[in-house]
Amino acid sequence: MKITDLHIDGYHRVVKAEDAGSGLKAIIAIHNINLGPAVGGTRLFPYSTEEEAMNDVLRLSKGMTYKSALADTGFGGGKSVIIAKPEDKTPELFKAFGKFVDSLGGEYICAEDVNTSPTDMEIVHSVTPHVLGLDGAGGDPSPLTALGVVESIWVTAAELGIKPADLSVTIQGIGHVGQDMTRMLRAKGATVYITDLRADAVAKLAEETGAIAIPADQALTKECDIFAPCAMGAILNDDTIPTLKCKAIAGCANNQLAEPRHGEMLKSAGILYAPDYLVNAGGIINVSVEHREEGYDKDLAHAKVVAIGDTLKEVYDLAKEKGITPEQAADPIAEERFLHPTKRAEAC
Ligand code: NAD
């Protein structure tokens, strides 16, 4: 296997691997390890050029540094991409990738991501210990992701001056995370509107929880206090933002803003936006607790996820003080944490 170190400004280490035997072509980008080993998923995708793969891995690894710093996981940020078609996946490919990960001596820890599964990660794990998110003590991360989103919803409601029992929330997508959120919000008496493409699942959850079923195409236009996107990304864009009838947005879907400028557009529309990568960090927090030398601790995972709400409050306060969007406010808080890790450790 040929491993080449690429020197990219602002990144701790970026390496490329090519292995003729298995057909592996992959890049690992380690953005920053000030707070701990770089953790980030392994994305397998048929990128049309190496440049496209490089741009993706650089952008995503940097994003992981910010996400982990805000979530206080004790991890740095990294990501890897394998340039391949999903139908070309083989055990040999993942074993070769495992050797590539292993060559970094633990500075990068991989996990499943787009087009890679826990089964693929088991194969990687047969070659290197530097893999996270396998079936382990922490189990399914979705309940903790839901907890983090619901904490964020309560903090957002307080920001709007609305008590839990007076709050109305529309959830788009009642999958693993959305259904747990529905139960938690209903338990505190909030009015919850639920939508999904799976009408039978909506009807069942509505009957169980007292949530109100609404058609999937009304998710964005339903008048409510908080809209919770929990189905797919890029849902906040030029077409949808003018149709929104909510006061705030807080949900688990990744990359909700189609482009960064849509954060400004929401601010201009007077809609408060809870940055998705802060709100949905429950899963990675769970994995970080699983990774501790002392082993998994359910209470600690729970407490760290609840603390997402404290960070969100900090983000809202800074955004208000500076007249910027919450997305723009989150970045300097993350930077303060990963650029000055000693100060952070002393504060904790
Ligand atoms: P899931 O696949 O279990 O649920 C998604 C649900 O959305 C499904 O029920 C699907 O039918 C529904 N859906 C799809 N398109 C829809 C539409 N147009 N309108 C209404 N419903 C629609 O996924 P999940 O694990 O609940 O995760 C939801 C989102 O949160 C995803 O974007 C995921 O990447 C993100 N996320 C999840 C976690 C986690 O721990 N599961 C962590 C971080 C981020």
mmCIF file of C-alpha atoms and ligand atoms in Angstrom:
data_model
loop_
_atom_site.group_PDB
_atom_site.id
_atom_site.type_symbol
_atom_site.label_atom_id
_atom_site.label_comp_id
_atom_site.label_asym_id
_atom_site.label_seq_id
_atom_site.Cartn_x
_atom_site.Cartn_y
_atom_site.Cartn_z
ATOM 1 C CA MET A 1 0.000 0.000 0.000
ATOM 2 C CA LYS A 2 1.341 3.413 -0.944
ATOM 3 C CA ILE A 3 0.660 6.028 1.757
ATOM 4 C CA THR A 4 1.446 9.659 0.926
ATOM 5 C CA ASP A 5 1.509 12.541 3.410
ATOM 6 C CA LEU A 6 -0.034 15.665 1.914
ATOM 7 C CA HIS A 7 0.740 18.934 3.624
ATOM 8 C CA ILE A 8 -2.371 21.076 3.925
ATOM 9 C CA ASP A 9 -2.339 24.379 5.801
ATOM 10 C CA GLY A 10 -4.496 24.402 8.914
ATOM 11 C CA TYR A 11 -4.696 20.573 9.145
ATOM 12 C CA HIS A 12 -2.756 18.412 11.570
ATOM 13 C CA ARG A 13 -2.269 15.656 8.989
ATOM 14 C CA VAL A 14 -3.788 14.637 5.652
ATOM 15 C CA VAL A 15 -2.811 11.264 4.145
ATOM 16 C CA LYS A 16 -3.723 9.431 0.980
ATOM 17 C CA ALA A 17 -3.589 5.661 0.427
ATOM 18 C CA GLU A 18 -3.587 3.617 -2.752
ATOM 19 C CA ASP A 19 -3.569 -0.155 -2.701
ATOM 20 C CA ALA A 20 -3.568 -1.992 -6.015
ATOM 21 C CA GLY A 21 -4.406 -5.413 -4.497
ATOM 22 C CA SER A 22 -7.699 -4.379 -2.863
ATOM 23 C CA GLY A 23 -8.469 -1.399 -5.101
ATOM 24 C CA LEU A 24 -8.439 0.962 -2.091
ATOM 25 C CA LYS A 25 -8.194 4.671 -2.832
ATOM 26 C CA ALA A 26 -8.784 6.687 0.324
ATOM 27 C CA ILE A 27 -7.939 9.929 2.094
ATOM 28 C CA ILE A 28 -7.865 10.542 5.842
ATOM 29 C CA ALA A 29 -7.907 14.146 7.039
ATOM 30 C CA ILE A 30 -7.047 14.922 10.640
ATOM 31 C CA HIS A 31 -7.993 18.531 11.222
ATOM 32 C CA ASN A 32 -7.099 19.018 14.870
ATOM 33 C CA ILE A 33 -6.126 16.813 17.809
ATOM 34 C CA ASN A 34 -5.685 19.408 20.584
ATOM 35 C CA LEU A 35 -8.595 17.951 22.561
ATOM 36 C CA GLY A 36 -7.946 14.277 21.773
ATOM 37 C CA PRO A 37 -7.754 11.769 18.905
ATOM 38 C CA ALA A 38 -9.564 12.830 15.752
ATOM 39 C CA VAL A 39 -12.896 11.039 15.408
ATOM 40 C CA GLY A 40 -15.068 11.060 12.317
ATOM 41 C CA GLY A 41 -16.909 8.723 10.003
ATOM 42 C CA THR A 42 -15.707 6.908 6.917
ATOM 43 C CA ARG A 43 -17.666 8.006 3.864
ATOM 44 C CA LEU A 44 -17.613 5.738 0.822
ATOM 45 C CA PHE A 45 -18.616 7.582 -2.322
ATOM 46 C CA PRO A 46 -17.937 7.401 -6.083
ATOM 47 C CA TYR A 47 -16.352 10.880 -6.250
ATOM 48 C CA SER A 48 -15.750 11.806 -9.876
ATOM 49 C CA THR A 49 -12.365 13.392 -9.111
ATOM 50 C CA GLU A 50 -9.781 13.172 -6.362
ATOM 51 C CA GLU A 51 -10.166 16.926 -5.879
ATOM 52 C CA GLU A 52 -13.854 16.458 -5.083
ATOM 53 C CA ALA A 53 -12.990 13.756 -2.517
ATOM 54 C CA MET A 54 -10.314 15.990 -1.023
ATOM 55 C CA ASN A 55 -12.660 18.960 -0.676
ATOM 56 C CA ASP A 56 -15.245 16.774 1.046
ATOM 57 C CA VAL A 57 -12.822 15.196 3.526
ATOM 58 C CA LEU A 58 -11.226 18.551 4.402
ATOM 59 C CA ARG A 59 -14.601 20.243 4.954
ATOM 60 C CA LEU A 60 -16.060 17.343 6.942
ATOM 61 C CA SER A 61 -12.999 16.794 9.156
ATOM 62 C CA LYS A 62 -12.924 20.472 10.109
ATOM 63 C CA GLY A 63 -16.654 20.270 10.879
ATOM 64 C CA MET A 64 -15.956 17.357 13.228
ATOM 65 C CA THR A 65 -13.427 19.435 15.210
ATOM 66 C CA TYR A 66 -16.111 22.079 15.801
ATOM 67 C CA LYS A 67 -18.839 19.525 16.563
ATOM 68 C CA SER A 68 -16.709 17.599 19.063
ATOM 69 C CA ALA A 69 -15.402 20.740 20.760
ATOM 70 C CA LEU A 70 -18.924 22.086 21.254
ATOM 71 C CA ALA A 71 -20.163 18.709 22.482
ATOM 72 C CA ASP A 72 -17.235 18.353 24.891
ATOM 73 C CA THR A 73 -16.436 14.832 23.712
ATOM 74 C CA GLY A 74 -12.690 15.056 24.364
ATOM 75 C CA PHE A 75 -12.129 14.218 20.691
ATOM 76 C CA GLY A 76 -10.478 16.117 17.904
ATOM 77 C CA GLY A 77 -11.835 16.275 14.377
ATOM 78 C CA GLY A 78 -11.149 13.952 11.467
ATOM 79 C CA LYS A 79 -12.853 12.221 8.593
ATOM 80 C CA SER A 80 -12.042 9.693 5.907
ATOM 81 C CA VAL A 81 -13.295 9.064 2.408
ATOM 82 C CA ILE A 82 -13.013 5.940 0.306
ATOM 83 C CA ILE A 83 -13.374 6.617 -3.417
ATOM 84 C CA ALA A 84 -15.534 3.694 -4.589
ATOM 85 C CA LYS A 85 -19.032 2.716 -5.645
ATOM 86 C CA PRO A 86 -21.172 1.129 -2.907
ATOM 87 C CA GLU A 87 -21.546 -2.001 -5.083
ATOM 88 C CA ASP A 88 -17.742 -2.390 -5.157
ATOM 89 C CA LYS A 89 -17.447 -2.890 -1.381
ATOM 90 C CA THR A 90 -15.416 -6.014 -0.451
ATOM 91 C CA PRO A 91 -13.937 -7.322 2.802
ATOM 92 C CA GLU A 92 -10.463 -6.827 1.245
ATOM 93 C CA LEU A 93 -11.214 -3.154 0.674
ATOM 94 C CA PHE A 94 -12.143 -2.613 4.342
ATOM 95 C CA LYS A 95 -9.170 -4.660 5.590
ATOM 96 C CA ALA A 96 -6.842 -2.483 3.513
ATOM 97 C CA PHE A 97 -8.611 0.600 4.861
ATOM 98 C CA GLY A 98 -8.143 -0.768 8.408
ATOM 99 C CA LYS A 99 -4.371 -1.032 7.796
ATOM 100 C CA PHE A 100 -4.401 2.561 6.555
ATOM 101 C CA VAL A 101 -6.200 3.729 9.734
ATOM 102 C CA ASP A 102 -3.807 1.653 11.857
ATOM 103 C CA SER A 103 -0.784 3.311 10.229
ATOM 104 C CA LEU A 104 -1.782 6.571 11.961
ATOM 105 C CA GLY A 105 -1.223 5.019 15.387
ATOM 106 C CA GLY A 106 -4.553 6.096 16.910
ATOM 107 C CA GLU A 107 -4.463 9.761 15.907
ATOM 108 C CA TYR A 108 -7.562 9.036 13.799
ATOM 109 C CA ILE A 109 -10.504 6.859 14.880
ATOM 110 C CA CYS A 110 -13.070 5.921 12.233
ATOM 111 C CA ALA A 111 -16.779 5.083 12.442
ATOM 112 C CA GLU A 112 -19.602 4.320 10.030
ATOM 113 C CA ASP A 113 -20.918 7.072 7.758
ATOM 114 C CA VAL A 114 -22.570 7.430 4.341
ATOM 115 C CA ASN A 115 -22.416 4.056 2.508
ATOM 116 C CA THR A 116 -20.522 2.284 5.305
ATOM 117 C CA SER A 117 -22.223 0.093 7.893
ATOM 118 C CA PRO A 118 -21.450 -1.377 11.325
ATOM 119 C CA THR A 119 -20.717 -4.657 9.458
ATOM 120 C CA ASP A 120 -18.076 -2.899 7.330
ATOM 121 C CA MET A 121 -16.633 -1.362 10.507
ATOM 122 C CA GLU A 122 -16.392 -4.822 12.099
ATOM 123 C CA ILE A 123 -14.095 -5.820 9.207
ATOM 124 C CA VAL A 124 -12.015 -2.651 9.735
ATOM 125 C CA HIS A 125 -11.906 -3.550 13.440
ATOM 126 C CA SER A 126 -10.399 -6.967 12.643
ATOM 127 C CA VAL A 127 -7.280 -5.071 11.505
ATOM 128 C CA THR A 128 -7.143 -2.024 13.809
ATOM 129 C CA PRO A 129 -8.537 -1.131 17.262
ATOM 130 C CA HIS A 130 -9.118 2.469 16.119
ATOM 131 C CA VAL A 131 -12.819 2.105 15.285
ATOM 132 C CA LEU A 132 -15.824 3.457 17.200
ATOM 133 C CA GLY A 133 -19.579 2.989 17.117
ATOM 134 C CA LEU A 134 -19.522 -0.811 16.943
ATOM 135 C CA ASP A 135 -22.285 -2.670 18.751
ATOM 136 C CA GLY A 136 -21.152 -1.944 22.285
ATOM 137 C CA ALA A 137 -22.063 -0.827 25.767
ATOM 138 C CA GLY A 138 -23.633 2.424 24.603
ATOM 139 C CA GLY A 139 -26.015 0.670 22.204
ATOM 140 C CA ASP A 140 -28.292 2.599 19.821
ATOM 141 C CA PRO A 141 -27.358 6.321 20.028
ATOM 142 C CA SER A 142 -30.807 7.541 18.880
ATOM 143 C CA PRO A 143 -32.387 7.929 22.364
ATOM 144 C CA LEU A 144 -29.486 10.139 23.439
ATOM 145 C CA THR A 145 -29.664 12.110 20.215
ATOM 146 C CA ALA A 146 -33.369 12.638 20.964
ATOM 147 C CA LEU A 147 -32.541 13.756 24.517
ATOM 148 C CA GLY A 148 -30.087 16.369 23.216
ATOM 149 C CA VAL A 149 -32.612 17.721 20.711
ATOM 150 C CA VAL A 150 -35.372 17.893 23.313
ATOM 151 C CA GLU A 151 -33.077 19.716 25.769
ATOM 152 C CA SER A 152 -32.345 22.151 22.946
ATOM 153 C CA ILE A 153 -36.075 22.557 22.334
ATOM 154 C CA TRP A 154 -36.647 23.453 26.004
ATOM 155 C CA VAL A 155 -33.807 26.003 25.921
ATOM 156 C CA THR A 156 -35.205 27.442 22.685
ATOM 157 C CA ALA A 157 -38.712 27.602 24.170
ATOM 158 C CA ALA A 158 -37.335 29.489 27.191
ATOM 159 C CA GLU A 159 -35.649 31.893 24.780
ATOM 160 C CA LEU A 160 -39.063 32.470 23.184
ATOM 161 C CA GLY A 161 -40.624 32.874 26.641
ATOM 162 C CA ILE A 162 -42.857 29.792 26.251
ATOM 163 C CA LYS A 163 -43.428 27.186 29.002
ATOM 164 C CA PRO A 164 -43.226 23.459 28.035
ATOM 165 C CA ALA A 165 -46.965 22.888 28.500
ATOM 166 C CA ASP A 166 -47.781 25.864 26.222
ATOM 167 C CA LEU A 167 -45.293 24.891 23.536
ATOM 168 C CA SER A 168 -46.181 23.542 20.095
ATOM 169 C CA VAL A 169 -43.633 21.600 18.047
ATOM 170 C CA THR A 170 -43.876 20.115 14.552
ATOM 171 C CA ILE A 171 -41.639 17.104 14.000
ATOM 172 C CA GLN A 172 -40.784 16.221 10.399
ATOM 173 C CA GLY A 173 -39.804 12.539 10.447
ATOM 174 C CA ILE A 174 -40.697 10.207 13.292
ATOM 175 C CA GLY A 175 -37.872 7.734 12.728
ATOM 176 C CA HIS A 176 -35.504 6.536 15.448
ATOM 177 C CA VAL A 177 -34.930 10.027 16.852
ATOM 178 C CA GLY A 178 -38.246 11.741 16.040
ATOM 179 C CA GLN A 179 -40.389 9.159 17.795
ATOM 180 C CA ASP A 180 -38.418 9.374 21.051
ATOM 181 C CA MET A 181 -38.616 13.154 20.864
ATOM 182 C CA THR A 182 -42.385 12.937 20.483
ATOM 183 C CA ARG A 183 -42.655 10.867 23.670
ATOM 184 C CA MET A 184 -40.403 13.194 25.679
ATOM 185 C CA LEU A 185 -42.169 16.360 24.523
ATOM 186 C CA ARG A 186 -45.609 14.891 25.162
ATOM 187 C CA ALA A 187 -44.515 13.788 28.654
ATOM 188 C CA LYS A 188 -44.079 17.495 29.537
ATOM 189 C CA GLY A 189 -47.429 18.418 27.994
ATOM 190 C CA ALA A 190 -46.237 20.080 24.786
ATOM 191 C CA THR A 191 -48.514 19.979 21.746
ATOM 192 C CA VAL A 192 -46.729 17.911 19.109
ATOM 193 C CA TYR A 193 -47.608 17.713 15.410
ATOM 194 C CA ILE A 194 -46.035 14.712 13.720
ATOM 195 C CA THR A 195 -45.400 13.992 10.042
ATOM 196 C CA ASP A 196 -43.721 11.202 8.133
ATOM 197 C CA LEU A 197 -43.967 9.523 4.749
ATOM 198 C CA ARG A 198 -45.002 6.388 6.713
ATOM 199 C CA ALA A 199 -48.627 7.222 7.469
ATOM 200 C CA ASP A 200 -49.178 4.013 9.496
ATOM 201 C CA ALA A 201 -46.272 4.850 11.836
ATOM 202 C CA VAL A 202 -47.662 8.369 12.310
ATOM 203 C CA ALA A 203 -51.128 7.049 13.191
ATOM 204 C CA LYS A 204 -49.650 4.548 15.673
ATOM 205 C CA LEU A 205 -47.461 7.115 17.432
ATOM 206 C CA ALA A 206 -50.321 9.631 17.528
ATOM 207 C CA GLU A 207 -52.520 7.072 19.252
ATOM 208 C CA GLU A 208 -49.776 6.117 21.722
ATOM 209 C CA THR A 209 -48.730 9.659 22.699
ATOM 210 C CA GLY A 210 -51.604 11.990 21.909
ATOM 211 C CA ALA A 211 -49.513 13.767 19.289
ATOM 212 C CA ILE A 212 -51.451 15.195 16.344
ATOM 213 C CA ALA A 213 -50.886 13.651 12.918
ATOM 214 C CA ILE A 214 -50.563 16.064 10.005
ATOM 215 C CA PRO A 215 -49.865 15.358 6.297
ATOM 216 C CA ALA A 216 -46.160 15.201 5.376
ATOM 217 C CA ASP A 217 -46.469 18.095 2.919
ATOM 218 C CA GLN A 218 -47.643 20.409 5.719
ATOM 219 C CA ALA A 219 -44.591 19.931 7.953
ATOM 220 C CA LEU A 220 -43.006 23.271 7.074
ATOM 221 C CA THR A 221 -46.136 25.362 6.803
ATOM 222 C CA LYS A 222 -47.847 24.233 10.018
ATOM 223 C CA GLU A 223 -48.223 27.151 12.407
ATOM 224 C CA CYS A 224 -46.269 26.223 15.549
ATOM 225 C CA ASP A 225 -43.615 27.543 17.930
ATOM 226 C CA ILE A 226 -40.769 25.208 16.948
ATOM 227 C CA PHE A 227 -40.185 23.247 13.764
ATOM 228 C CA ALA A 228 -37.991 20.155 14.270
ATOM 229 C CA PRO A 229 -36.486 18.811 11.027
ATOM 230 C CA CYS A 230 -35.738 15.145 11.766
ATOM 231 C CA ALA A 231 -35.814 13.569 8.314
ATOM 232 C CA MET A 232 -33.296 14.999 5.861
ATOM 233 C CA GLY A 233 -30.752 17.723 5.178
ATOM 234 C CA ALA A 234 -30.919 20.968 3.128
ATOM 235 C CA ILE A 235 -34.531 21.421 4.217
ATOM 236 C CA LEU A 236 -33.944 25.137 4.953
ATOM 237 C CA ASN A 237 -33.440 26.799 1.579
ATOM 238 C CA ASP A 238 -34.599 29.639 -0.691
ATOM 239 C CA ASP A 239 -37.896 27.895 -1.445
ATOM 240 C CA THR A 240 -38.829 26.702 2.043
ATOM 241 C CA ILE A 241 -37.744 29.547 4.344
ATOM 242 C CA PRO A 242 -40.368 32.031 3.065
ATOM 243 C CA THR A 243 -43.096 29.420 3.745
ATOM 244 C CA LEU A 244 -42.169 28.693 7.378
ATOM 245 C CA LYS A 245 -44.727 29.567 10.047
ATOM 246 C CA CYS A 246 -42.644 28.780 13.137
ATOM 247 C CA LYS A 247 -40.752 31.001 15.578
ATOM 248 C CA ALA A 248 -37.714 28.744 15.906
ATOM 249 C CA ILE A 249 -36.065 25.620 14.484
ATOM 250 C CA ALA A 250 -34.388 22.824 16.458
ATOM 251 C CA GLY A 251 -34.116 19.308 15.052
ATOM 252 C CA CYS A 252 -31.742 16.385 14.589
ATOM 253 C CA ALA A 253 -31.308 16.256 10.795
ATOM 254 C CA ASN A 254 -27.764 16.893 9.601
ATOM 255 C CA ASN A 255 -26.920 19.930 7.442
ATOM 256 C CA GLN A 256 -30.362 21.528 7.617
ATOM 257 C CA LEU A 257 -29.196 24.795 6.038
ATOM 258 C CA ALA A 258 -28.820 24.274 2.274
ATOM 259 C CA GLU A 259 -26.081 26.941 2.339
ATOM 260 C CA PRO A 260 -24.533 28.972 5.196
ATOM 261 C CA ARG A 261 -26.313 32.131 3.931
ATOM 262 C CA HIS A 262 -29.644 30.510 4.830
ATOM 263 C CA GLY A 263 -28.756 31.093 8.489
ATOM 264 C CA GLU A 264 -28.814 34.848 7.732
ATOM 265 C CA MET A 265 -32.089 34.415 5.868
ATOM 266 C CA LEU A 266 -33.678 32.803 8.939
ATOM 267 C CA LYS A 267 -32.374 35.611 11.140
ATOM 268 C CA SER A 268 -33.896 38.213 8.799
ATOM 269 C CA ALA A 269 -37.204 36.323 8.942
ATOM 270 C CA GLY A 270 -37.062 36.531 12.759
ATOM 271 C CA ILE A 271 -36.723 32.746 13.129
ATOM 272 C CA LEU A 272 -34.315 31.498 15.808
ATOM 273 C CA TYR A 273 -32.149 28.635 14.548
ATOM 274 C CA ALA A 274 -30.481 26.105 16.860
ATOM 275 C CA PRO A 275 -27.352 24.914 14.960
ATOM 276 C CA ASP A 276 -27.953 21.275 13.982
ATOM 277 C CA TYR A 277 -24.421 20.033 14.670
ATOM 278 C CA LEU A 278 -24.706 21.238 18.271
ATOM 279 C CA VAL A 279 -28.258 20.006 18.842
ATOM 280 C CA ASN A 280 -27.747 16.503 17.359
ATOM 281 C CA ALA A 281 -24.452 15.661 19.092
ATOM 282 C CA GLY A 282 -25.983 13.119 21.506
ATOM 283 C CA GLY A 283 -24.765 10.187 19.414
ATOM 284 C CA ILE A 284 -21.124 11.244 19.332
ATOM 285 C CA ILE A 285 -21.240 12.129 23.028
ATOM 286 C CA ASN A 286 -22.476 8.599 23.717
ATOM 287 C CA VAL A 287 -19.631 7.137 21.683
ATOM 288 C CA SER A 288 -17.100 9.332 23.508
ATOM 289 C CA VAL A 289 -18.289 8.028 26.872
ATOM 290 C CA GLU A 290 -18.030 4.482 25.522
ATOM 291 C CA HIS A 291 -14.397 5.206 24.576
ATOM 292 C CA ARG A 292 -13.300 6.124 28.120
ATOM 293 C CA GLU A 293 -10.650 3.918 29.738
ATOM 294 C CA GLU A 294 -13.005 3.494 32.716
ATOM 295 C CA GLY A 295 -15.699 2.130 30.418
ATOM 296 C CA TYR A 296 -19.226 3.251 29.597
ATOM 297 C CA ASP A 297 -21.202 5.209 32.185
ATOM 298 C CA LYS A 298 -24.861 5.779 31.344
ATOM 299 C CA ASP A 299 -25.335 8.635 33.842
ATOM 300 C CA LEU A 300 -22.278 10.476 32.561
ATOM 301 C CA ALA A 301 -23.503 10.122 28.949
ATOM 302 C CA HIS A 302 -26.905 11.455 30.018
ATOM 303 C CA ALA A 303 -25.383 14.442 31.885
ATOM 304 C CA LYS A 304 -23.105 15.360 28.982
ATOM 305 C CA VAL A 305 -26.018 15.242 26.535
ATOM 306 C CA VAL A 306 -28.168 17.420 28.799
ATOM 307 C CA ALA A 307 -25.267 19.927 28.810
ATOM 308 C CA ILE A 308 -25.905 20.510 25.079
ATOM 309 C CA GLY A 309 -28.681 22.793 26.346
ATOM 310 C CA ASP A 310 -26.164 24.883 28.351
ATOM 311 C CA THR A 311 -23.936 25.317 25.307
ATOM 312 C CA LEU A 312 -26.932 26.276 23.191
ATOM 313 C CA LYS A 313 -27.869 28.947 25.748
ATOM 314 C CA GLU A 314 -24.272 30.255 25.542
ATOM 315 C CA VAL A 315 -24.608 30.316 21.730
ATOM 316 C CA TYR A 316 -27.930 32.219 21.840
ATOM 317 C CA ASP A 317 -26.513 34.750 24.329
ATOM 318 C CA LEU A 318 -23.430 35.407 22.207
ATOM 319 C CA ALA A 319 -25.516 35.677 19.022
ATOM 320 C CA LYS A 320 -27.780 38.230 20.707
ATOM 321 C CA GLU A 321 -24.877 40.216 22.160
ATOM 322 C CA LYS A 322 -23.050 40.427 18.805
ATOM 323 C CA GLY A 323 -26.098 40.635 16.535
ATOM 324 C CA ILE A 324 -24.980 37.539 14.606
ATOM 325 C CA THR A 325 -26.646 34.204 13.782
ATOM 326 C CA PRO A 326 -26.415 31.289 16.252
ATOM 327 C CA GLU A 327 -24.321 29.406 13.648
ATOM 328 C CA GLN A 328 -21.846 32.278 13.577
ATOM 329 C CA ALA A 329 -21.821 32.413 17.388
ATOM 330 C CA ALA A 330 -21.160 28.678 17.776
ATOM 331 C CA ASP A 331 -17.865 28.795 15.862
ATOM 332 C CA PRO A 332 -15.922 31.105 18.231
ATOM 333 C CA ILE A 333 -17.128 29.085 21.242
ATOM 334 C CA ALA A 334 -15.799 25.881 19.614
ATOM 335 C CA GLU A 335 -12.562 27.627 18.591
ATOM 336 C CA GLU A 336 -11.975 28.898 22.124
ATOM 337 C CA ARG A 337 -12.301 25.299 23.319
ATOM 338 C CA PHE A 338 -10.027 23.564 20.810
ATOM 339 C CA LEU A 339 -7.465 26.333 20.381
ATOM 340 C CA HIS A 340 -7.036 26.800 24.145
ATOM 341 C CA PRO A 341 -7.548 23.289 25.560
ATOM 342 C CA THR A 342 -5.673 24.019 28.810
ATOM 343 C CA LYS A 343 -7.972 26.911 29.668
ATOM 344 C CA ARG A 344 -10.921 24.610 28.941
ATOM 345 C CA ALA A 345 -9.576 21.843 31.225
ATOM 346 C CA GLU A 346 -9.059 24.363 34.054
ATOM 347 C CA ALA A 347 -12.599 25.717 33.632
ATOM 348 C CA CYS A 348 -14.037 22.188 33.883
HETATM 349 P P1 NAD B 1 -34.597 7.451 10.471
HETATM 350 O O1 NAD B 1 -34.220 6.989 9.102
HETATM 351 O O2 NAD B 1 -34.847 6.445 11.531
HETATM 352 O O3 NAD B 1 -35.870 8.408 10.394
HETATM 353 C C1 NAD B 1 -36.094 9.339 9.375
HETATM 354 C C2 NAD B 1 -37.615 9.392 9.191
HETATM 355 O O4 NAD B 1 -37.897 10.471 8.297
HETATM 356 C C3 NAD B 1 -38.199 8.122 8.551
HETATM 357 O O5 NAD B 1 -39.272 7.664 9.345
HETATM 358 C C4 NAD B 1 -38.643 8.588 7.173
HETATM 359 O O6 NAD B 1 -39.811 7.893 6.723
HETATM 360 C C5 NAD B 1 -38.954 10.050 7.442
HETATM 361 N N1 NAD B 1 -38.954 10.909 6.257
HETATM 362 C C6 NAD B 1 -38.136 10.881 5.186
HETATM 363 N N2 NAD B 1 -38.460 11.853 4.327
HETATM 364 C C7 NAD B 1 -39.513 12.526 4.890
HETATM 365 C C8 NAD B 1 -40.309 13.628 4.484
HETATM 366 N N3 NAD B 1 -40.114 14.253 3.330
HETATM 367 N N4 NAD B 1 -41.312 14.051 5.305
HETATM 368 C C9 NAD B 1 -41.543 13.442 6.487
HETATM 369 N N5 NAD B 1 -40.823 12.366 6.902
HETATM 370 C C10 NAD B 1 -39.832 11.916 6.117
HETATM 371 O O7 NAD B 1 -33.419 8.457 10.912
HETATM 372 P P2 NAD B 1 -33.041 8.942 12.382
HETATM 373 O O8 NAD B 1 -31.991 8.049 12.935
HETATM 374 O O9 NAD B 1 -34.276 9.215 13.168
HETATM 375 O O10 NAD B 1 -32.314 10.318 12.029
HETATM 376 C C11 NAD B 1 -33.030 11.415 11.488
HETATM 377 C C12 NAD B 1 -32.052 12.468 10.973
HETATM 378 O O11 NAD B 1 -31.176 12.877 12.025
HETATM 379 C C13 NAD B 1 -31.137 12.001 9.846
HETATM 380 O O12 NAD B 1 -30.917 13.099 8.985
HETATM 381 C C14 NAD B 1 -29.854 11.622 10.566
HETATM 382 O O13 NAD B 1 -28.727 11.746 9.732
HETATM 383 C C15 NAD B 1 -29.820 12.668 11.662
HETATM 384 N N6 NAD B 1 -29.068 12.240 12.857
HETATM 385 C C16 NAD B 1 -29.419 11.095 13.502
HETATM 386 C C17 NAD B 1 -28.700 10.700 14.628
HETATM 387 C C18 NAD B 1 -29.048 9.426 15.381
HETATM 388 O O14 NAD B 1 -28.536 9.207 16.477
HETATM 389 N N7 NAD B 1 -29.923 8.590 14.838
HETATM 390 C C19 NAD B 1 -27.624 11.488 15.102
HETATM 391 C C20 NAD B 1 -27.319 12.683 14.429
HETATM 392 C C21 NAD B 1 -28.048 13.043 13.303
#
